Amino acid sequence: MEDRNTQTEKVKNIYLLSLVETIVYCLGIYLIFFHFSYFKLDFLNMNPHPLMIIVAIIALRYGVYSGIVAATVALIAYFVAYVQIGNDPVIFFYSIEYYKYIMIFFFTGLVLGKINDRNKQKIDELKVENQDINQAYRSQNEKNKKLIQVNENLEYQIVNSKESIITLHHILNSMKNKDIESIYQEAVNLIERYLKCEFVSLHLFDEKKESLILKIEAGEKIANCILRENNNLEIIKQLLTEKQPIEILKENKVVYYAAPIINLGEVIGILNIQAFENNNHGKYMFQLFKIISDWVNHFLDLSSLNKI
């Protein structure tokens, strides 16, 4: 509604400005070529007539409606000059010698004004088309950026997939025939190496399962473990209940991984990683984390059974 009112007000201002300009220009022509001229009779028969030029300028500048207004003002100025010379006003509308100027003024205003309006309409259409093109370009640019990101992620996953067999073979061999303490340390080392994270920690429950005790931590950027923040009981409860690795999304959009350490069917601790390098986390990394945690639990069982 405000845009329509603004547009209407703008149009009114344009019409008012064109009217004022027309009056000023026609008055100037009247004064120069008639009032102060020694050749007043020649004013009526000038060709091309100065008033027609004024009509043409206004029509080309403001459009058809302003051109009609300019033609009307020019006709009034011409008619005043005609009467002041002493001619009969009635004859003016019957004599083709003078009547033709009515046709010339209005024809000029209509034709040239129409040209102006068509040009403005074409410009407006091109502006709208240009806006649509820009919007489509921005939309396509965003899609291209997303596609580039997806492509980079796919390339990264393809490269890692080629190394997956070697990586999994190395993980398997590194945990064979190890005691429990060595398995803990090897699990932290493997995660830090292959998952490109900046912080890894392994916590074990106390005998009463009431609190977690830090066993091992590693990484260049030692951060507060997510499990220590505000006694994060919901995460711990979920791990104890589901006995499956989970992803944790915090408010700062950083993903944390946590997995239960299970020995002979009992959850004895939690393996946690966070602060990924360059936000390098995704389905591939989480699957690799799950595989490592599953094998840790598997070899813990084997190590415990070998002691029996």
Tab-separated table of C-alpha atoms in Angstrom:
chain	number	residue	atom	x	y	z
A	1	MET	CA	0.000	0.000	0.000
A	2	GLU	CA	2.823	2.377	0.864
A	3	ASP	CA	4.617	1.557	-2.390
A	4	ARG	CA	1.460	2.367	-4.377
A	5	ASN	CA	1.003	5.671	-2.542
A	6	THR	CA	4.641	6.512	-3.073
A	7	GLN	CA	4.362	5.712	-6.771
A	8	THR	CA	1.225	7.835	-7.097
A	9	GLU	CA	2.896	10.738	-5.348
A	10	LYS	CA	5.892	10.406	-7.634
A	11	VAL	CA	3.683	10.508	-10.752
A	12	LYS	CA	1.870	13.613	-9.465
A	13	ASN	CA	5.186	15.346	-8.871
A	14	ILE	CA	6.328	14.507	-12.402
A	15	TYR	CA	3.123	15.881	-13.937
A	16	LEU	CA	3.372	19.024	-11.821
A	17	LEU	CA	7.013	19.531	-12.777
A	18	SER	CA	6.253	19.036	-16.466
A	19	LEU	CA	3.385	21.554	-16.234
A	20	VAL	CA	5.591	24.170	-14.570
A	21	GLU	CA	8.365	23.631	-17.122
A	22	THR	CA	5.886	23.879	-19.999
A	23	ILE	CA	4.415	27.142	-18.688
A	24	VAL	CA	7.882	28.645	-18.165
A	25	TYR	CA	9.141	27.581	-21.596
A	26	CYS	CA	5.981	28.691	-23.439
A	27	LEU	CA	5.987	32.010	-21.605
A	28	GLY	CA	9.616	32.493	-22.625
A	29	ILE	CA	8.788	31.717	-26.245
A	30	TYR	CA	5.817	34.088	-26.112
A	31	LEU	CA	7.881	36.931	-24.665
A	32	ILE	CA	10.895	36.465	-26.944
A	33	PHE	CA	9.232	35.706	-30.247
A	34	PHE	CA	6.038	37.731	-29.845
A	35	HIS	CA	5.752	40.229	-26.993
A	36	PHE	CA	9.182	41.824	-27.438
A	37	SER	CA	9.440	41.112	-31.140
A	38	TYR	CA	9.005	43.641	-33.929
A	39	PHE	CA	7.689	40.892	-36.194
A	40	LYS	CA	4.580	39.781	-34.299
A	41	LEU	CA	2.745	38.630	-37.410
A	42	ASP	CA	5.559	36.260	-38.259
A	43	PHE	CA	5.082	34.467	-34.926
A	44	LEU	CA	1.853	32.852	-36.138
A	45	ASN	CA	3.456	31.360	-39.246
A	46	MET	CA	6.903	30.304	-37.973
A	47	ASN	CA	8.021	26.912	-39.271
A	48	PRO	CA	9.008	24.917	-37.358
A	49	HIS	CA	7.158	26.726	-34.646
A	50	PRO	CA	9.080	27.275	-31.342
A	51	LEU	CA	6.026	26.181	-29.354
A	52	MET	CA	5.992	22.881	-31.226
A	53	ILE	CA	9.621	22.353	-30.239
A	54	ILE	CA	8.695	22.947	-26.586
A	55	VAL	CA	5.896	20.369	-26.883
A	56	ALA	CA	8.342	17.896	-28.426
A	57	ILE	CA	10.890	18.411	-25.622
A	58	ILE	CA	8.294	17.948	-22.858
A	59	ALA	CA	6.736	14.899	-24.551
A	60	LEU	CA	10.089	13.184	-25.055
A	61	ARG	CA	11.107	13.966	-21.497
A	62	TYR	CA	7.946	13.125	-19.541
A	63	GLY	CA	5.632	11.074	-21.762
A	64	VAL	CA	2.306	11.242	-23.568
A	65	TYR	CA	0.188	12.805	-20.802
A	66	SER	CA	2.671	15.583	-20.193
A	67	GLY	CA	2.927	15.968	-23.970
A	68	ILE	CA	-0.844	16.578	-24.193
A	69	VAL	CA	-0.623	19.110	-21.347
A	70	ALA	CA	2.278	20.828	-23.124
A	71	ALA	CA	0.297	20.907	-26.384
A	72	THR	CA	-2.632	22.520	-24.536
A	73	VAL	CA	-0.406	25.181	-22.939
A	74	ALA	CA	1.302	25.839	-26.287
A	75	LEU	CA	-2.084	26.180	-27.976
A	76	ILE	CA	-3.192	28.705	-25.324
A	77	ALA	CA	-0.003	30.736	-25.851
A	78	TYR	CA	-0.481	30.613	-29.608
A	79	PHE	CA	-4.166	31.566	-29.328
A	80	VAL	CA	-3.354	34.518	-27.027
A	81	ALA	CA	-0.858	35.793	-29.578
A	82	TYR	CA	-3.426	35.293	-32.326
A	83	VAL	CA	-6.057	37.338	-30.465
A	84	GLN	CA	-3.658	40.122	-29.437
A	85	ILE	CA	-2.823	40.782	-33.067
A	86	GLY	CA	-6.493	41.572	-33.570
A	87	ASN	CA	-7.688	38.456	-35.351
A	88	ASP	CA	-11.183	37.058	-34.933
A	89	PRO	CA	-11.144	34.159	-32.395
A	90	VAL	CA	-13.933	32.348	-34.266
A	91	ILE	CA	-11.952	32.236	-37.496
A	92	PHE	CA	-9.079	30.563	-35.647
A	93	PHE	CA	-11.046	27.334	-35.355
A	94	TYR	CA	-12.254	27.381	-38.938
A	95	SER	CA	-9.212	28.517	-40.894
A	96	ILE	CA	-6.860	25.701	-41.797
A	97	GLU	CA	-4.021	28.220	-41.776
A	98	TYR	CA	-4.287	28.420	-37.972
A	99	TYR	CA	-6.259	25.289	-37.180
A	100	LYS	CA	-3.361	23.174	-38.376
A	101	TYR	CA	-1.308	24.280	-35.358
A	102	ILE	CA	-3.831	22.613	-33.050
A	103	MET	CA	-3.227	19.381	-34.905
A	104	ILE	CA	0.558	19.871	-35.005
A	105	PHE	CA	0.874	20.547	-31.257
A	106	PHE	CA	-1.272	17.594	-30.183
A	107	PHE	CA	0.128	15.240	-32.810
A	108	THR	CA	3.668	16.055	-31.653
A	109	GLY	CA	2.737	15.574	-27.985
A	110	LEU	CA	0.970	12.267	-28.648
A	111	VAL	CA	3.531	10.669	-30.969
A	112	LEU	CA	6.691	11.705	-29.151
A	113	GLY	CA	5.074	11.122	-25.766
A	114	LYS	CA	4.123	7.614	-26.843
A	115	ILE	CA	7.705	6.980	-27.878
A	116	ASN	CA	8.872	8.090	-24.438
A	117	ASP	CA	6.317	5.885	-22.662
A	118	ARG	CA	7.303	2.846	-24.725
A	119	ASN	CA	10.970	3.429	-23.945
A	120	LYS	CA	10.206	3.753	-20.221
A	121	GLN	CA	8.102	0.606	-20.315
A	122	LYS	CA	10.899	-1.249	-22.072
A	123	ILE	CA	13.417	0.008	-19.522
A	124	ASP	CA	11.163	-1.110	-16.646
A	125	GLU	CA	10.753	-4.531	-18.245
A	126	LEU	CA	14.520	-4.815	-18.682
A	127	LYS	CA	15.037	-3.813	-15.038
A	128	VAL	CA	12.622	-6.502	-13.882
A	129	GLU	CA	14.269	-9.026	-16.184
A	130	ASN	CA	17.673	-7.963	-14.898
A	131	GLN	CA	16.509	-8.419	-11.297
A	132	ASP	CA	15.188	-11.878	-12.147
A	133	ILE	CA	18.472	-12.750	-13.817
A	134	ASN	CA	20.450	-11.486	-10.814
A	135	GLN	CA	18.233	-13.428	-8.435
A	136	ALA	CA	18.580	-16.560	-10.555
A	137	TYR	CA	22.331	-15.990	-10.700
A	138	ARG	CA	22.588	-15.658	-6.922
A	139	SER	CA	20.462	-18.772	-6.465
A	140	GLN	CA	22.531	-20.720	-8.973
A	141	ASN	CA	25.728	-19.424	-7.396
A	142	GLU	CA	24.618	-20.727	-4.002
A	143	LYS	CA	23.755	-24.079	-5.571
A	144	ASN	CA	27.157	-24.170	-7.269
A	145	LYS	CA	28.897	-23.483	-3.964
A	146	LYS	CA	26.956	-26.301	-2.342
A	147	LEU	CA	27.791	-28.604	-5.259
A	148	ILE	CA	31.463	-27.679	-4.983
A	149	GLN	CA	31.353	-28.439	-1.264
A	150	VAL	CA	29.606	-31.751	-1.910
A	151	ASN	CA	32.148	-32.565	-4.605
A	152	GLU	CA	35.033	-31.778	-2.274
A	153	ASN	CA	33.479	-33.945	0.428
A	154	LEU	CA	32.973	-36.770	-2.060
A	155	GLU	CA	36.559	-36.478	-3.261
A	156	TYR	CA	37.713	-36.547	0.333
A	157	GLN	CA	35.611	-39.615	1.049
A	158	ILE	CA	36.805	-41.340	-2.120
A	159	VAL	CA	40.415	-40.750	-1.132
A	160	ASN	CA	39.709	-42.035	2.366
A	161	SER	CA	37.795	-44.995	0.952
A	162	LYS	CA	40.887	-46.053	-0.955
A	163	GLU	CA	42.790	-46.018	2.325
A	164	SER	CA	39.996	-47.657	4.319
A	165	ILE	CA	41.116	-51.251	3.763
A	166	ILE	CA	44.684	-50.420	4.801
A	167	THR	CA	43.417	-48.386	7.750
A	168	LEU	CA	41.099	-51.102	9.039
A	169	HIS	CA	43.807	-53.746	8.602
A	170	HIS	CA	46.222	-51.602	10.613
A	171	ILE	CA	43.615	-51.068	13.359
A	172	LEU	CA	42.938	-54.784	13.568
A	173	ASN	CA	46.608	-55.731	13.830
A	174	SER	CA	47.415	-52.959	16.314
A	175	MET	CA	44.969	-54.331	18.903
A	176	LYS	CA	45.714	-58.028	18.607
A	177	ASN	CA	47.282	-59.728	21.613
A	178	LYS	CA	47.304	-56.538	23.712
A	179	ASP	CA	46.460	-56.202	27.367
A	180	ILE	CA	43.607	-53.962	28.499
A	181	GLU	CA	45.776	-50.915	29.275
A	182	SER	CA	47.485	-51.159	25.882
A	183	ILE	CA	44.112	-51.426	24.129
A	184	TYR	CA	42.989	-48.205	25.818
A	185	GLN	CA	46.105	-46.369	24.713
A	186	GLU	CA	45.994	-47.820	21.200
A	187	ALA	CA	42.334	-46.793	20.802
A	188	VAL	CA	43.140	-43.170	21.679
A	189	ASN	CA	46.161	-43.163	19.364
A	190	LEU	CA	44.207	-44.616	16.447
A	191	ILE	CA	41.348	-42.139	16.811
A	192	GLU	CA	43.703	-39.176	17.030
A	193	ARG	CA	45.560	-40.395	13.942
A	194	TYR	CA	42.754	-41.427	11.594
A	195	LEU	CA	39.851	-39.198	12.607
A	196	LYS	CA	41.862	-35.951	12.524
A	197	CYS	CA	40.407	-34.663	15.778
A	198	GLU	CA	42.122	-32.252	18.159
A	199	PHE	CA	40.970	-33.826	21.398
A	200	VAL	CA	40.428	-37.422	22.482
A	201	SER	CA	39.612	-38.702	25.945
A	202	LEU	CA	38.824	-42.020	27.539
A	203	HIS	CA	36.988	-42.113	30.865
A	204	LEU	CA	36.282	-45.103	33.075
A	205	PHE	CA	33.511	-45.451	35.637
A	206	ASP	CA	34.356	-45.931	39.288
A	207	GLU	CA	33.294	-49.115	41.016
A	208	LYS	CA	29.897	-47.681	41.994
A	209	LYS	CA	29.225	-46.297	38.476
A	210	GLU	CA	28.573	-42.886	40.031
A	211	SER	CA	31.324	-40.848	38.386
A	212	LEU	CA	33.742	-40.904	35.467
A	213	ILE	CA	37.491	-40.921	35.980
A	214	LEU	CA	39.817	-39.662	33.244
A	215	LYS	CA	42.024	-42.487	32.057
A	216	ILE	CA	43.709	-41.105	28.918
A	217	GLU	CA	43.504	-37.871	26.947
A	218	ALA	CA	45.390	-36.731	23.874
A	219	GLY	CA	45.447	-33.986	21.300
A	220	GLU	CA	47.080	-30.697	20.454
A	221	LYS	CA	44.130	-28.662	21.718
A	222	ILE	CA	43.133	-30.040	25.102
A	223	ALA	CA	39.565	-28.921	25.741
A	224	ASN	CA	37.054	-29.601	28.459
A	225	CYS	CA	35.462	-32.954	27.861
A	226	ILE	CA	31.806	-32.739	26.963
A	227	LEU	CA	31.131	-35.334	29.657
A	228	ARG	CA	32.390	-32.949	32.333
A	229	GLU	CA	30.146	-30.069	31.344
A	230	ASN	CA	27.356	-29.592	33.868
A	231	ASN	CA	27.472	-33.292	34.780
A	232	ASN	CA	26.040	-34.244	31.424
A	233	LEU	CA	23.893	-37.081	32.725
A	234	GLU	CA	21.671	-37.292	29.649
A	235	ILE	CA	24.581	-38.271	27.423
A	236	ILE	CA	25.909	-40.753	29.950
A	237	LYS	CA	22.438	-42.236	30.484
A	238	GLN	CA	21.938	-42.607	26.725
A	239	LEU	CA	25.278	-44.400	26.337
A	240	LEU	CA	24.538	-46.725	29.266
A	241	THR	CA	21.075	-47.533	27.918
A	242	GLU	CA	21.688	-47.860	24.165
A	243	LYS	CA	25.310	-49.080	24.345
A	244	GLN	CA	25.893	-47.522	20.917
A	245	PRO	CA	28.126	-44.656	19.692
A	246	ILE	CA	26.310	-41.340	19.374
A	247	GLU	CA	26.794	-37.921	17.769
A	248	ILE	CA	26.346	-34.855	19.967
A	249	LEU	CA	25.514	-31.490	18.410
A	250	LYS	CA	26.178	-28.482	20.623
A	251	GLU	CA	24.993	-24.892	20.236
A	252	ASN	CA	28.224	-23.843	18.534
A	253	LYS	CA	27.486	-26.435	15.804
A	254	VAL	CA	30.565	-28.549	16.606
A	255	VAL	CA	29.915	-32.296	16.528
A	256	TYR	CA	31.142	-34.545	19.322
A	257	TYR	CA	31.345	-38.322	19.166
A	258	ALA	CA	30.973	-40.549	22.199
A	259	ALA	CA	30.982	-44.341	22.470
A	260	PRO	CA	30.570	-46.715	25.411
A	261	ILE	CA	33.531	-48.867	26.437
A	262	ILE	CA	32.023	-52.311	26.959
A	263	ASN	CA	33.764	-55.270	28.554
A	264	LEU	CA	31.933	-58.600	28.775
A	265	GLY	CA	28.573	-56.885	28.228
A	266	GLU	CA	29.089	-54.207	30.899
A	267	VAL	CA	29.666	-50.503	30.175
A	268	ILE	CA	32.881	-49.639	32.006
A	269	GLY	CA	33.719	-46.287	30.415
A	270	ILE	CA	33.207	-43.763	27.638
A	271	LEU	CA	35.377	-42.880	24.655
A	272	ASN	CA	34.954	-39.255	23.557
A	273	ILE	CA	36.343	-37.128	20.710
A	274	GLN	CA	35.736	-33.469	19.882
A	275	ALA	CA	37.180	-30.341	18.245
A	276	PHE	CA	37.599	-31.725	14.718
A	277	GLU	CA	40.271	-30.164	12.521
A	278	ASN	CA	38.635	-27.889	9.892
A	279	ASN	CA	35.191	-29.236	10.860
A	280	ASN	CA	36.254	-32.536	9.338
A	281	HIS	CA	33.327	-34.653	10.460
A	282	GLY	CA	30.699	-36.589	8.585
A	283	LYS	CA	29.192	-40.026	8.011
A	284	TYR	CA	32.524	-41.545	6.984
A	285	MET	CA	34.288	-40.330	10.119
A	286	PHE	CA	31.443	-41.414	12.373
A	287	GLN	CA	31.390	-44.891	10.807
A	288	LEU	CA	35.143	-45.201	11.314
A	289	PHE	CA	34.694	-44.096	14.939
A	290	LYS	CA	32.038	-46.777	15.419
A	291	ILE	CA	34.301	-49.443	13.911
A	292	ILE	CA	37.185	-48.492	16.184
A	293	SER	CA	34.968	-48.438	19.270
A	294	ASP	CA	33.421	-51.807	18.334
A	295	TRP	CA	36.840	-53.367	17.888
A	296	VAL	CA	38.054	-51.855	21.140
A	297	ASN	CA	35.159	-53.576	22.893
A	298	HIS	CA	35.830	-56.788	20.987
A	299	PHE	CA	39.500	-56.948	21.938
A	300	LEU	CA	38.700	-55.974	25.532
A	301	ASP	CA	36.476	-59.038	25.687
A	302	LEU	CA	39.222	-61.202	24.211
A	303	SER	CA	41.795	-59.824	26.615
A	304	SER	CA	39.522	-60.376	29.602
A	305	LEU	CA	38.691	-63.940	28.490
A	306	ASN	CA	42.382	-64.740	28.053
A	307	LYS	CA	42.964	-63.806	31.701
A	308	ILE	CA	40.338	-66.206	32.889
